[in-house]
mmCIF file of C-alpha atoms and ligand atoms in Angstrom:
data_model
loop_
_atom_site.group_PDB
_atom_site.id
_atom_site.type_symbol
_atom_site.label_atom_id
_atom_site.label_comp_id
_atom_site.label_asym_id
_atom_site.label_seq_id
_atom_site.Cartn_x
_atom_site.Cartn_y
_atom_site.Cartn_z
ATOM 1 C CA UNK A 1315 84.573 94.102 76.343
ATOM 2 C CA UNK A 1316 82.266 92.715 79.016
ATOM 3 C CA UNK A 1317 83.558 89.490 79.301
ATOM 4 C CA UNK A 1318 85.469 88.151 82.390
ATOM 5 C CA UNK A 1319 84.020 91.230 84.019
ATOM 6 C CA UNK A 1320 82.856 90.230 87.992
ATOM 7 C CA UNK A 1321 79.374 92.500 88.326
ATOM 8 C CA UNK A 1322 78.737 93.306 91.638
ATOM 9 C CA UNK A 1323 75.263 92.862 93.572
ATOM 10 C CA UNK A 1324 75.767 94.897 95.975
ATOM 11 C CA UNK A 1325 74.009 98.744 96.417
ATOM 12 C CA UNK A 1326 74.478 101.360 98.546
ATOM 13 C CA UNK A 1327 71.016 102.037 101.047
ATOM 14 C CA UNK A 1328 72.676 105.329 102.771
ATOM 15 C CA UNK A 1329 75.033 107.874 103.176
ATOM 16 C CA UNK A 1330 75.823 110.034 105.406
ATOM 17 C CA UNK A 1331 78.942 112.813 106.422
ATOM 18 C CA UNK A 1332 79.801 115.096 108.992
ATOM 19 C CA UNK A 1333 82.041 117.752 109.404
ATOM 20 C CA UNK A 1334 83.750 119.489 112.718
ATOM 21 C CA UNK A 1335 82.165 122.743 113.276
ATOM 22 C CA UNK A 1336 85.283 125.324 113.180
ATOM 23 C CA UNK A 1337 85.882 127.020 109.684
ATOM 24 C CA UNK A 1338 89.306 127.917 108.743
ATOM 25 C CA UNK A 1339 89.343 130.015 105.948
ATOM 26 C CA UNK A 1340 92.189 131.134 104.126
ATOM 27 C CA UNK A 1341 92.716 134.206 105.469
ATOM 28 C CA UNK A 1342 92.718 132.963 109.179
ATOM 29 C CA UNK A 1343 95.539 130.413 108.107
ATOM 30 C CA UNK A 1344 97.434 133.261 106.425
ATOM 31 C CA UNK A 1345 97.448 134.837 110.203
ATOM 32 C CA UNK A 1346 99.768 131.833 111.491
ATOM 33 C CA UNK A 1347 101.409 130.461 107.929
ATOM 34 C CA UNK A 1348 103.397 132.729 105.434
ATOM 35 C CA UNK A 1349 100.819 131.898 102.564
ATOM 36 C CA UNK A 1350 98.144 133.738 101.126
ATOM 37 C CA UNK A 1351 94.217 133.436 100.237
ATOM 38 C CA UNK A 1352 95.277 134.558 96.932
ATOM 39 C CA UNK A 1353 98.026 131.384 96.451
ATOM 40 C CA UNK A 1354 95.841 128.864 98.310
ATOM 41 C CA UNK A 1355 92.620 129.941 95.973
ATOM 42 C CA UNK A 1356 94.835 129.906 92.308
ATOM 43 C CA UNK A 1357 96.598 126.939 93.283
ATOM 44 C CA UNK A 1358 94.407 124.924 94.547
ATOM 45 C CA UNK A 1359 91.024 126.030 94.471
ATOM 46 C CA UNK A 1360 90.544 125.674 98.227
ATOM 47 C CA UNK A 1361 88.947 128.573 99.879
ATOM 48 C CA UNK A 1362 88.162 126.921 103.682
ATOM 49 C CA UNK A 1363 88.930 123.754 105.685
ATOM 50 C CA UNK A 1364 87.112 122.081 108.978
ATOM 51 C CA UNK A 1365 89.164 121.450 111.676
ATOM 52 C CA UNK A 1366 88.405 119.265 114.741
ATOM 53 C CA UNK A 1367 88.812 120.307 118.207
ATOM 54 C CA UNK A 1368 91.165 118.924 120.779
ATOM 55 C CA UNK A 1369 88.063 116.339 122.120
ATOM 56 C CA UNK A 1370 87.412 115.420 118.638
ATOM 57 C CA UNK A 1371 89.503 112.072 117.926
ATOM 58 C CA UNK A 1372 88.528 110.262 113.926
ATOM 59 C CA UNK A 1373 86.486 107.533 115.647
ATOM 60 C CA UNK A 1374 84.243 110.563 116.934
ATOM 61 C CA UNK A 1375 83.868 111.862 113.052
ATOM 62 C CA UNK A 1376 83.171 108.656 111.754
ATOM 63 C CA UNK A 1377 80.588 107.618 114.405
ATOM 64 C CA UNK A 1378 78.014 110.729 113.419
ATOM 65 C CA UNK A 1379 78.503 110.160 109.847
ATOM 66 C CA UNK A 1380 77.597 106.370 110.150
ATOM 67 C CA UNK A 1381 74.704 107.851 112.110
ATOM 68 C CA UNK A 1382 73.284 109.963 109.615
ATOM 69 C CA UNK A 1383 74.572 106.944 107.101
ATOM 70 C CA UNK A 1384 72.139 104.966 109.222
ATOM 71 C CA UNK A 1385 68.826 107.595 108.858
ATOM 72 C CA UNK A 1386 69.154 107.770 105.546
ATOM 73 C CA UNK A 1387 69.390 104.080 105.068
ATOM 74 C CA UNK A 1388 66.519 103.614 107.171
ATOM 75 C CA UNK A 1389 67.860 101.005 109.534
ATOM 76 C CA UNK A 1390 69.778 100.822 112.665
ATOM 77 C CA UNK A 1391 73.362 100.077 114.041
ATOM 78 C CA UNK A 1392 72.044 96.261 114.971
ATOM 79 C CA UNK A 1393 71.403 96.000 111.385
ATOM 80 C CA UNK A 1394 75.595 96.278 110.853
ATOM 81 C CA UNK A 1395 77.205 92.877 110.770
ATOM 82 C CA UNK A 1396 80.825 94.406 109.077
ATOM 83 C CA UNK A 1397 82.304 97.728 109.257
ATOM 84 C CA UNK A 1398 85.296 98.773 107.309
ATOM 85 C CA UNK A 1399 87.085 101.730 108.443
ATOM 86 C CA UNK A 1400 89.206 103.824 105.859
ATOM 87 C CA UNK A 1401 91.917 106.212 107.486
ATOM 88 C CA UNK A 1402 95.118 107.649 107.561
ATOM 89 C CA UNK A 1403 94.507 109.257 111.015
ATOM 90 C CA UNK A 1404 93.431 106.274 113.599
ATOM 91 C CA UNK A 1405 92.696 107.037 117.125
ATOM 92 C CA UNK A 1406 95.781 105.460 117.467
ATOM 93 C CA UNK A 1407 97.885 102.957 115.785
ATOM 94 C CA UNK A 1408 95.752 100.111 117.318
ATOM 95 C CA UNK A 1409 93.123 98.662 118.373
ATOM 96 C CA UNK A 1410 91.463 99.895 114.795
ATOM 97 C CA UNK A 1411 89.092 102.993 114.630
ATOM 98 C CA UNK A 1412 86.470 100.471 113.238
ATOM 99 C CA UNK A 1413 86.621 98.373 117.021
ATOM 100 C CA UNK A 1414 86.085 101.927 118.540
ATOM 101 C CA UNK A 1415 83.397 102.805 115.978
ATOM 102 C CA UNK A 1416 81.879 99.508 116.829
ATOM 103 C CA UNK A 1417 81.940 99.941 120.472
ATOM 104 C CA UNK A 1418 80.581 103.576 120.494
ATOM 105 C CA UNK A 1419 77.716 102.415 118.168
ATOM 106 C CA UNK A 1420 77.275 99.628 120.425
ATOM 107 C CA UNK A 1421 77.265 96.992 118.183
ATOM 108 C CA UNK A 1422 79.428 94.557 120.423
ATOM 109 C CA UNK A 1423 80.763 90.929 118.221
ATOM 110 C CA UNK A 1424 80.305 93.273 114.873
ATOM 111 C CA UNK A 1425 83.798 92.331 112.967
ATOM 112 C CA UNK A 1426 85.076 95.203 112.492
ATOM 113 C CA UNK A 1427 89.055 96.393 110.615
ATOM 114 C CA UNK A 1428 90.493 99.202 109.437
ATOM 115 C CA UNK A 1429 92.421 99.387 106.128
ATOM 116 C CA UNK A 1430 94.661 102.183 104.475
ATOM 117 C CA UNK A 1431 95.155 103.606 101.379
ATOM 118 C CA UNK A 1432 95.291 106.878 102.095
ATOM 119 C CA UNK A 1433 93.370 109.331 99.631
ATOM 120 C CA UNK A 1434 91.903 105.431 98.248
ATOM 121 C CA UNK A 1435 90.808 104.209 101.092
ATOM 122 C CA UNK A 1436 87.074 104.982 100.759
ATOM 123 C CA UNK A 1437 86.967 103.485 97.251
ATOM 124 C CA UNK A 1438 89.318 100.357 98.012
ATOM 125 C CA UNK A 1439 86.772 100.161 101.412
ATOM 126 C CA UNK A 1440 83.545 99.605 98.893
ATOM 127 C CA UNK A 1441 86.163 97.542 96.998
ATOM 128 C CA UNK A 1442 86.875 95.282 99.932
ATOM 129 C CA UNK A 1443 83.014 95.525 101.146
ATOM 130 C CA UNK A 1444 81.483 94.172 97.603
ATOM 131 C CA UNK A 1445 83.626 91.109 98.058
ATOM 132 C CA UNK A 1446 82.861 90.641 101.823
ATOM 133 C CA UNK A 1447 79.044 91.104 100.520
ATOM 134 C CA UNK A 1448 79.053 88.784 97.483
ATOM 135 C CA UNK A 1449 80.624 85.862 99.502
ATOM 136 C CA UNK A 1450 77.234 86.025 101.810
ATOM 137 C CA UNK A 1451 78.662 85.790 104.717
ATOM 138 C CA UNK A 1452 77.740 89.296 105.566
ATOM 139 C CA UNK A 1453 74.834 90.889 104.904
ATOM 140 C CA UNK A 1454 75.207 94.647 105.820
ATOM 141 C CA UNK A 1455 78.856 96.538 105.696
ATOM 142 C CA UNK A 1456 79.389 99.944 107.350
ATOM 143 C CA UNK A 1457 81.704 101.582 105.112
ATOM 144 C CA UNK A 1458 83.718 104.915 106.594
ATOM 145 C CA UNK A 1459 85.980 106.968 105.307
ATOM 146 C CA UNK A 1460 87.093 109.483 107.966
ATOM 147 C CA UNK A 1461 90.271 112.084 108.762
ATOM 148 C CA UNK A 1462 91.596 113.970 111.942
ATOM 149 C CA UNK A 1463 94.304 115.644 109.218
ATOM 150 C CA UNK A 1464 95.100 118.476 111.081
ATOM 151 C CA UNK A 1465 96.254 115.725 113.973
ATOM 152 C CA UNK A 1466 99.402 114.886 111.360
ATOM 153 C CA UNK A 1467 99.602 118.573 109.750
ATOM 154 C CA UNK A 1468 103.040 120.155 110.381
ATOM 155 C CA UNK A 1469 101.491 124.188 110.819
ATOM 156 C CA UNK A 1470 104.799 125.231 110.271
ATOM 157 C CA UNK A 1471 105.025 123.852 106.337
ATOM 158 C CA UNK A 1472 103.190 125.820 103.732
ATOM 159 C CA UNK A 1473 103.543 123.654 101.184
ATOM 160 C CA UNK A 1474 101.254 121.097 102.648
ATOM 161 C CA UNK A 1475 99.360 122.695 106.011
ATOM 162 C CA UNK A 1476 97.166 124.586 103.631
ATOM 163 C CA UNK A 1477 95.756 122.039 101.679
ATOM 164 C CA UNK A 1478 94.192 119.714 104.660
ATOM 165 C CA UNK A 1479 91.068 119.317 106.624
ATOM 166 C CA UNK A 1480 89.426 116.919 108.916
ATOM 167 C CA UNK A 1481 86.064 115.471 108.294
ATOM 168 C CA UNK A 1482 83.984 111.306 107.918
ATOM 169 C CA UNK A 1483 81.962 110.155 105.413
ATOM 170 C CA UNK A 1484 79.817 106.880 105.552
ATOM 171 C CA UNK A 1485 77.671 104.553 102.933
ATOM 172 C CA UNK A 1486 75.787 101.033 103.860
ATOM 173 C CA UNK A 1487 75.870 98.609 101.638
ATOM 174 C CA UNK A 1488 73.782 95.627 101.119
ATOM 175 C CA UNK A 1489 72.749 93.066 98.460
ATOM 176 C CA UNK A 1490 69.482 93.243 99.555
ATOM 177 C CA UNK A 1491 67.289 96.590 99.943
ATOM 178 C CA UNK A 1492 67.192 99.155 97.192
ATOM 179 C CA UNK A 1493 70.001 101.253 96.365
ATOM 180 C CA UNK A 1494 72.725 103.126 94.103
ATOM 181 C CA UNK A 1495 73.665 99.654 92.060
ATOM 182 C CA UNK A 1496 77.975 98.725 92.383
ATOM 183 C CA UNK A 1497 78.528 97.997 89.320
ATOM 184 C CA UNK A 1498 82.501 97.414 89.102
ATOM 185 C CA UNK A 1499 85.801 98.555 90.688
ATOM 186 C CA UNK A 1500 89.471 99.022 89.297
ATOM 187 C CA UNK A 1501 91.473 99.571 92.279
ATOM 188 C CA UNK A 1502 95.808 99.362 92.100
ATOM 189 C CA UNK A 1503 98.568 100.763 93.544
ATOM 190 C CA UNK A 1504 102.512 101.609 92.552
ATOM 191 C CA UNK A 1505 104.578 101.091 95.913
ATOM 192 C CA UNK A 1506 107.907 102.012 94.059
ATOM 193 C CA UNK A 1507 107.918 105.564 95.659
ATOM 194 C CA UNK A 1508 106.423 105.618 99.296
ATOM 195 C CA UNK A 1509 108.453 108.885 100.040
ATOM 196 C CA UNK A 1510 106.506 110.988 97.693
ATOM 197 C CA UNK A 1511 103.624 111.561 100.483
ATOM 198 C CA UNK A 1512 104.260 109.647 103.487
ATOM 199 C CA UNK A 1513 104.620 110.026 107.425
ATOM 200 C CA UNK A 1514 108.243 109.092 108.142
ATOM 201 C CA UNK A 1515 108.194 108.384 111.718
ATOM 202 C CA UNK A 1516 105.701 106.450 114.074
ATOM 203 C CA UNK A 1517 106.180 103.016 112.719
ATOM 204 C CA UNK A 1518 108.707 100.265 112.670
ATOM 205 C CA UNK A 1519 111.135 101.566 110.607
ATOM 206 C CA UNK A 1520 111.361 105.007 112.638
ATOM 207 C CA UNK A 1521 109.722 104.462 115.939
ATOM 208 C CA UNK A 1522 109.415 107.902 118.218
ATOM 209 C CA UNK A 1523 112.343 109.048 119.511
ATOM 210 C CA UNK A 1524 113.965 112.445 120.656
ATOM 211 C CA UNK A 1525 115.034 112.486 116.814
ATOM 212 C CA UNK A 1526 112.212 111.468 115.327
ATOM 213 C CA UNK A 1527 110.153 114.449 117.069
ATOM 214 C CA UNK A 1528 113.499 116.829 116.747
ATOM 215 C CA UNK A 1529 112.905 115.983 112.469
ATOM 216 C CA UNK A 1530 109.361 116.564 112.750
ATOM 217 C CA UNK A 1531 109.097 112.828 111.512
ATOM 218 C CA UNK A 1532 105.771 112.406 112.705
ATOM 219 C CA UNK A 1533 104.269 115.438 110.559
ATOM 220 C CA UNK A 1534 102.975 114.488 106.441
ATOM 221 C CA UNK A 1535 105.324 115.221 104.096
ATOM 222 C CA UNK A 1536 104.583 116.083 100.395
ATOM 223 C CA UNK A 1537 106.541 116.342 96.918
ATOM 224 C CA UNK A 1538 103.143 118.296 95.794
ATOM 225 C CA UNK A 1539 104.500 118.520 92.163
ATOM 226 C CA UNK A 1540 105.070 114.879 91.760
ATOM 227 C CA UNK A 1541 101.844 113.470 93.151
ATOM 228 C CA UNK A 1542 100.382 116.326 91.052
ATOM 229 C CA UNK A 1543 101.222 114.434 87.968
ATOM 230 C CA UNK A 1544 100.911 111.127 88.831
ATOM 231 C CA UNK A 1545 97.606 111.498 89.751
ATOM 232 C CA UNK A 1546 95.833 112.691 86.553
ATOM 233 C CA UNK A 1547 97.487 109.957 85.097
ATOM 234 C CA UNK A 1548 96.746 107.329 87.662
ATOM 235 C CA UNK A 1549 92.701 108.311 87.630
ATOM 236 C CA UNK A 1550 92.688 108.613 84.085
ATOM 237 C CA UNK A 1551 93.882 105.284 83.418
ATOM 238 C CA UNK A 1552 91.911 103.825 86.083
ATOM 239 C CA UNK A 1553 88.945 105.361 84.496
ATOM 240 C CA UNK A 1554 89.368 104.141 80.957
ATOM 241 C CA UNK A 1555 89.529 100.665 81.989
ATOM 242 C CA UNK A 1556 86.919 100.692 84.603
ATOM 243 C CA UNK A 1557 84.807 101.686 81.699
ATOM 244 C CA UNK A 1558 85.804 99.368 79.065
ATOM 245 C CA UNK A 1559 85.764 96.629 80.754
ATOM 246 C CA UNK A 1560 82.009 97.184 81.524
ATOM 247 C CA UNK A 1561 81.041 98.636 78.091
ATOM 248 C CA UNK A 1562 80.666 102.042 78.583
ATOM 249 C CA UNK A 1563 82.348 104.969 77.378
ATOM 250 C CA UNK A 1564 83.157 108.422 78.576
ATOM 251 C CA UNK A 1565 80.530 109.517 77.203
ATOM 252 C CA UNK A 1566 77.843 107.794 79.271
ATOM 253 C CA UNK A 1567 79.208 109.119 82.570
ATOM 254 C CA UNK A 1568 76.968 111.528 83.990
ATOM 255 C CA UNK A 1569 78.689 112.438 87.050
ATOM 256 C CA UNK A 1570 82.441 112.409 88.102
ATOM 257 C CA UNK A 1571 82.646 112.667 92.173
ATOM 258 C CA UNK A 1572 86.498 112.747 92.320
ATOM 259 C CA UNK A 1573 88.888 112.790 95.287
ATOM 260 C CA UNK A 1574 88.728 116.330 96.007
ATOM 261 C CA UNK A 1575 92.452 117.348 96.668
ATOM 262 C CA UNK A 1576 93.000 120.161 94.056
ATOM 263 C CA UNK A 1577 90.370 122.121 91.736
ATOM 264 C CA UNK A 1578 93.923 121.859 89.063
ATOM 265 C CA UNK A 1579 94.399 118.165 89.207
ATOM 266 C CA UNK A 1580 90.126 117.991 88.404
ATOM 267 C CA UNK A 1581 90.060 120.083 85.497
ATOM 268 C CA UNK A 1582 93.248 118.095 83.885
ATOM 269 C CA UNK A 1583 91.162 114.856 84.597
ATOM 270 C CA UNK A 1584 88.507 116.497 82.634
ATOM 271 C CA UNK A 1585 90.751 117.486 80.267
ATOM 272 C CA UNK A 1586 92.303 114.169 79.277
ATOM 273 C CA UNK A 1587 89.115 111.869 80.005
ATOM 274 C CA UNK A 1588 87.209 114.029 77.539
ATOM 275 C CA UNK A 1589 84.289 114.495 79.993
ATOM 276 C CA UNK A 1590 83.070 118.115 80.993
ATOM 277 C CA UNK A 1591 84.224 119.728 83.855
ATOM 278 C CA UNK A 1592 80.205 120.910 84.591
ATOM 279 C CA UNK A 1593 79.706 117.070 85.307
ATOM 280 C CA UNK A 1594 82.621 116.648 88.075
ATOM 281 C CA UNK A 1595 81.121 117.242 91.820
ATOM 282 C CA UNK A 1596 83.394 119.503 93.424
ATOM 283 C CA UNK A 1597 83.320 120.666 96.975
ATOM 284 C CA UNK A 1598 86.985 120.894 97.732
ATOM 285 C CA UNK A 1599 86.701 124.554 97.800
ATOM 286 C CA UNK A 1600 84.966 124.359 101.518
ATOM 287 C CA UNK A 1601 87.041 121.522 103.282
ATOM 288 C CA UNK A 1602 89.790 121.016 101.627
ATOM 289 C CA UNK A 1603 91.807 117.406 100.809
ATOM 290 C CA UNK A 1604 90.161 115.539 103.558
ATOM 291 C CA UNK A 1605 91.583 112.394 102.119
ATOM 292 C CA UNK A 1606 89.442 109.115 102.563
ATOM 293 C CA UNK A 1607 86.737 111.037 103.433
ATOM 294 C CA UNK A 1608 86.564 113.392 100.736
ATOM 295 C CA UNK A 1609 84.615 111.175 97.997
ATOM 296 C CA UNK A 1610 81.817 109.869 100.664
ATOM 297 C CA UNK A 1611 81.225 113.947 102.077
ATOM 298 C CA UNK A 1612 81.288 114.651 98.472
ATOM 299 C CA UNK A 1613 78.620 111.885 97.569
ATOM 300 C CA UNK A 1614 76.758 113.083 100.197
ATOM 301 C CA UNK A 1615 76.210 116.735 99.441
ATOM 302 C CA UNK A 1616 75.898 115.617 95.705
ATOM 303 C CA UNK A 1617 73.237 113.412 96.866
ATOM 304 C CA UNK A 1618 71.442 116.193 99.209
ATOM 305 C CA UNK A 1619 71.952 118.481 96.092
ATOM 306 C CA UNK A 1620 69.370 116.326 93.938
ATOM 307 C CA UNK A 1621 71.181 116.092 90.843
ATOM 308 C CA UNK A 1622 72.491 112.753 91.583
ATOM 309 C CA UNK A 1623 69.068 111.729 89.415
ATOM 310 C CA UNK A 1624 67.592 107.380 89.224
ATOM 311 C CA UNK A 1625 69.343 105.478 86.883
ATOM 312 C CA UNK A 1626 72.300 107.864 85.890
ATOM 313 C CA UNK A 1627 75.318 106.600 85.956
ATOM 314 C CA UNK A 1628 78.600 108.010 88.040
ATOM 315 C CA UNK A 1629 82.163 107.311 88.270
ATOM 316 C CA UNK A 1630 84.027 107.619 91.604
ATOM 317 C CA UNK A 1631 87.544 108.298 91.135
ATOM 318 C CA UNK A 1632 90.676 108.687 93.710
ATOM 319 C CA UNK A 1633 94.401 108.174 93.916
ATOM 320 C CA UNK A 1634 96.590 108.563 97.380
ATOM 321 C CA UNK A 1635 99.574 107.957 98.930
ATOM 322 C CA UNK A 1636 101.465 104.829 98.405
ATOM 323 C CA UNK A 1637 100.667 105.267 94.900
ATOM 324 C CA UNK A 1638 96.972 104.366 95.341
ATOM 325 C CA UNK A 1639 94.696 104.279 93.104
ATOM 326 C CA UNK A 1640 90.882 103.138 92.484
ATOM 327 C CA UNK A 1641 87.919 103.674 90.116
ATOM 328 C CA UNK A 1642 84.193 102.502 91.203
ATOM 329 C CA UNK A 1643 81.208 102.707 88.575
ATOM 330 C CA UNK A 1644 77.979 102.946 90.299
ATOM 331 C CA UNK A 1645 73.953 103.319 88.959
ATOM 332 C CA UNK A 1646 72.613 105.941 90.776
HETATM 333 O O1 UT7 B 721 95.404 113.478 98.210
HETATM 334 C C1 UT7 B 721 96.693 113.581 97.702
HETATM 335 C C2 UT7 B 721 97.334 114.735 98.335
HETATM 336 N N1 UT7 B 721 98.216 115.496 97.568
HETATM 337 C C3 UT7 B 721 97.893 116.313 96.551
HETATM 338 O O2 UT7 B 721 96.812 116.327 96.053
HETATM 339 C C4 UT7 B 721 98.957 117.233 96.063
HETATM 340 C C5 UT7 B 721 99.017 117.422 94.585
HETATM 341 N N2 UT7 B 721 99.803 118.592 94.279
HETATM 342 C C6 UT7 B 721 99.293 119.841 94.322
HETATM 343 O O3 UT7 B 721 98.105 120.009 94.604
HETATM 344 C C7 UT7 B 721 100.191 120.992 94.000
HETATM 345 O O4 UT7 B 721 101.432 120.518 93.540
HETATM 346 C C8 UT7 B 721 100.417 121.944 95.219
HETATM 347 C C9 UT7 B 721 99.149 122.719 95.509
HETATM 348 C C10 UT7 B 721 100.828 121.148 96.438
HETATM 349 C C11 UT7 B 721 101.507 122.950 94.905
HETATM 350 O O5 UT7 B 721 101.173 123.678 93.742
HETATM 351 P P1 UT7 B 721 102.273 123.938 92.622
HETATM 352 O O6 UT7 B 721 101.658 124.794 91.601
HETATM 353 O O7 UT7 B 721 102.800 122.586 92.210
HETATM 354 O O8 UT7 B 721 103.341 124.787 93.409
HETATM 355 P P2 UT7 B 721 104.880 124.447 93.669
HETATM 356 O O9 UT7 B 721 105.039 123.336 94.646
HETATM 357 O O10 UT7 B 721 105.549 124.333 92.347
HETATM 358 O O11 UT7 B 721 105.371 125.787 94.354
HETATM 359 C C12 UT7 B 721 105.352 127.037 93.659
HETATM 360 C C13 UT7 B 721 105.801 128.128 94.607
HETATM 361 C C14 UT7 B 721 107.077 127.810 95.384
HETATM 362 O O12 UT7 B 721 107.844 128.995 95.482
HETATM 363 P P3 UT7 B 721 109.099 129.242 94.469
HETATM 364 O O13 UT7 B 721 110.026 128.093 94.751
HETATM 365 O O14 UT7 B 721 108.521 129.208 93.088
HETATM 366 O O15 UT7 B 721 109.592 130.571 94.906
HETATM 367 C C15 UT7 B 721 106.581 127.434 96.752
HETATM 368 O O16 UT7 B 721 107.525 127.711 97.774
HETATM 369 O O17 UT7 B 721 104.790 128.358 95.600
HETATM 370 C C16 UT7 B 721 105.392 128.365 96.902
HETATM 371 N N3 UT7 B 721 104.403 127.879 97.841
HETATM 372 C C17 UT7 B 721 103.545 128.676 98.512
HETATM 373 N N4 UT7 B 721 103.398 130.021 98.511
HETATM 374 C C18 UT7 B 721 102.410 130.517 99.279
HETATM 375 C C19 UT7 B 721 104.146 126.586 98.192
HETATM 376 N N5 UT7 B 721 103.125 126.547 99.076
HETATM 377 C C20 UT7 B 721 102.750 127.830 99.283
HETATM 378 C C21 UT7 B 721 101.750 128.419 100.073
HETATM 379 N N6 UT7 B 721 101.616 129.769 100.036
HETATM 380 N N7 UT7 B 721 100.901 127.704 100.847
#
């Protein structure tokens, strides 16, 4: 059914990542938390994780991978008239991290917001760009995706300090220039059941207080097993329709670059979408759930890795907190 479908115009020129230099492996976190390589590895398939130092704020993440975004692209920060900031981590709860990325890039009068959907944001960030794009009033978006996890990790909670690490992706996109085509989006979200991943304190409803730190309010908590299944589920059904509803089928996916929060939850998405695991980018294993970062880094390296090949066509996939959820089809 292709009918009623809005196609986008807009492509991507660039991409770029970075990642903080310290490796954490598995074994040094099993030094400080009661946990095990062994667990982490079976569980989840993660092996390492980056973590930023004390210096390193999100904004500082973001602003190298929009850099390299940038070289690759071929242009220049002046070229920028939008960025569009996904994160769960700001600098701090405001100004955004995009009017900090804007100033350090120095691009002043660049309009410039942040928005959050946790482990979606990257995807629901193209989402937001492609309209932003296709109502011409801006020509060239900066979209980042980029995590200072370890800022909101509580070290002292195995169930969820283990599977975290910081890092920034970043993509331009255009209409004009040539690019990896947009070709459609299928983003949603299920707000019935904030507490299943969620940062208690910090905002409105629980602003910091003696009890708030006492509770460890302002750490992420996790019900791992729940978000486990609602995501495979989530992803799969974004999937289906995102392909339907441009005429395709599972079968003409050639690559799968999923949110990369558990090696488990990919091979059940392979599983029930019917598409093999061999064509699912996964890089989890080195940095971890590094939440609206993860799919740009992982874009990236696929990209670097040349077999991301001209006119193939790949599904982006991610679900978050909040329930989030999104699904992007794109023509290499
Ligand atoms: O971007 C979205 C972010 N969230 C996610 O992606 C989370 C999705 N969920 C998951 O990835 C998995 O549910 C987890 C990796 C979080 C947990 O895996 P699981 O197989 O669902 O384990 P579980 O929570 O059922 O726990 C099994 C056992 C428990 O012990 P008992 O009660 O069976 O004795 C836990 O206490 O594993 C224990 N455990 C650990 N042991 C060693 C939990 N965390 C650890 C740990 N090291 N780090």
């Amino acid at each position: 059914m292709v009918d009623n479908v809005t196609k986008s115009s807009s492509k991507i020129l660039g991409v770029g990542s970075y990642l903080p230099s310290e490796v954490v492996d598995n074994l040094k976190l099993s030094e400080k938390v009661d946990t095990s390589d062994e667990w982490i590895t079976s569980r989840t398939g993660i092996k390492a994780r980056r973590i930023a130092n004390e210096k390193e704020a999100t904004s500082d993440l973001a602003v190298k991978a929009a850099q390299n975004a940038l070289i690759d692209a071929g242009l220049t920060a002046q070229d920028i008239d939008l960025i569009i900031v996904a994160t769960i981590t700001p600098d701090m709860a405001f100004p955004s991290t995009a009017c900090l990325i804007q100033h350090k890039l120095g691009i002043p009068k660049v309009a410039s917001f942040d928005i959050e959907a946790a482990c979606s944001g990257f995807l629901y960030a193209l989402d937001v760009a492609d309209g932003m794009l296709s109502s011409n009033r801006y020509k060239c978006v900066l979209v980042v995706g980029a995590e200072k996890l370890s800022s909101i990790m509580d070290w002292e909670d195995r169930t969820t300090c283990v599977l975290f690490g910081d890092g920034a992706g970043a993509a331009i996109l255009s209409n004009a220039g040539s690019g990896s085509q947009l070709i459609g989006f299928k983003s949603g979200a299920d707000g019935s059941n904030p507490n299943l991943l969620y940062q208690p304190a910090g905002g409105s409803l629980l602003p910091a207080s003696q009890d708030s730190l006492s509770s460890r309010g302002h750490f992420l908590k996790m019900n791992g097993r729940e978000i486990f299944k609602s995501a495979v589920r989530v992803m799969e059904r974004a999937s289906r329709e995102l392909l339907e509803a441009h005429g395709f089928t599972e079968n003409d996916v050639d690559h799968v670059i999923p949110h990369q929060a558990n090696a488990r939850i990919v091979e059940s998405l392979s599983q029930r979408l019917e598409i093999p695991l061999g064509k699912f980018f996964c890089n989890l294993d080195k940095y971890g759930n590094t939440s609206a970062a993860s799919i740009p880094i992982a874009l990236d390296e696929a990209r670097k890795s040349l077999i991301l090949k001209k006119g193939q066509l790949g599904l982006f996939v991610a679900f978050g907190a909040g329930l989030t959820w999104s699904a992007v089809l794109v023509r290499f």
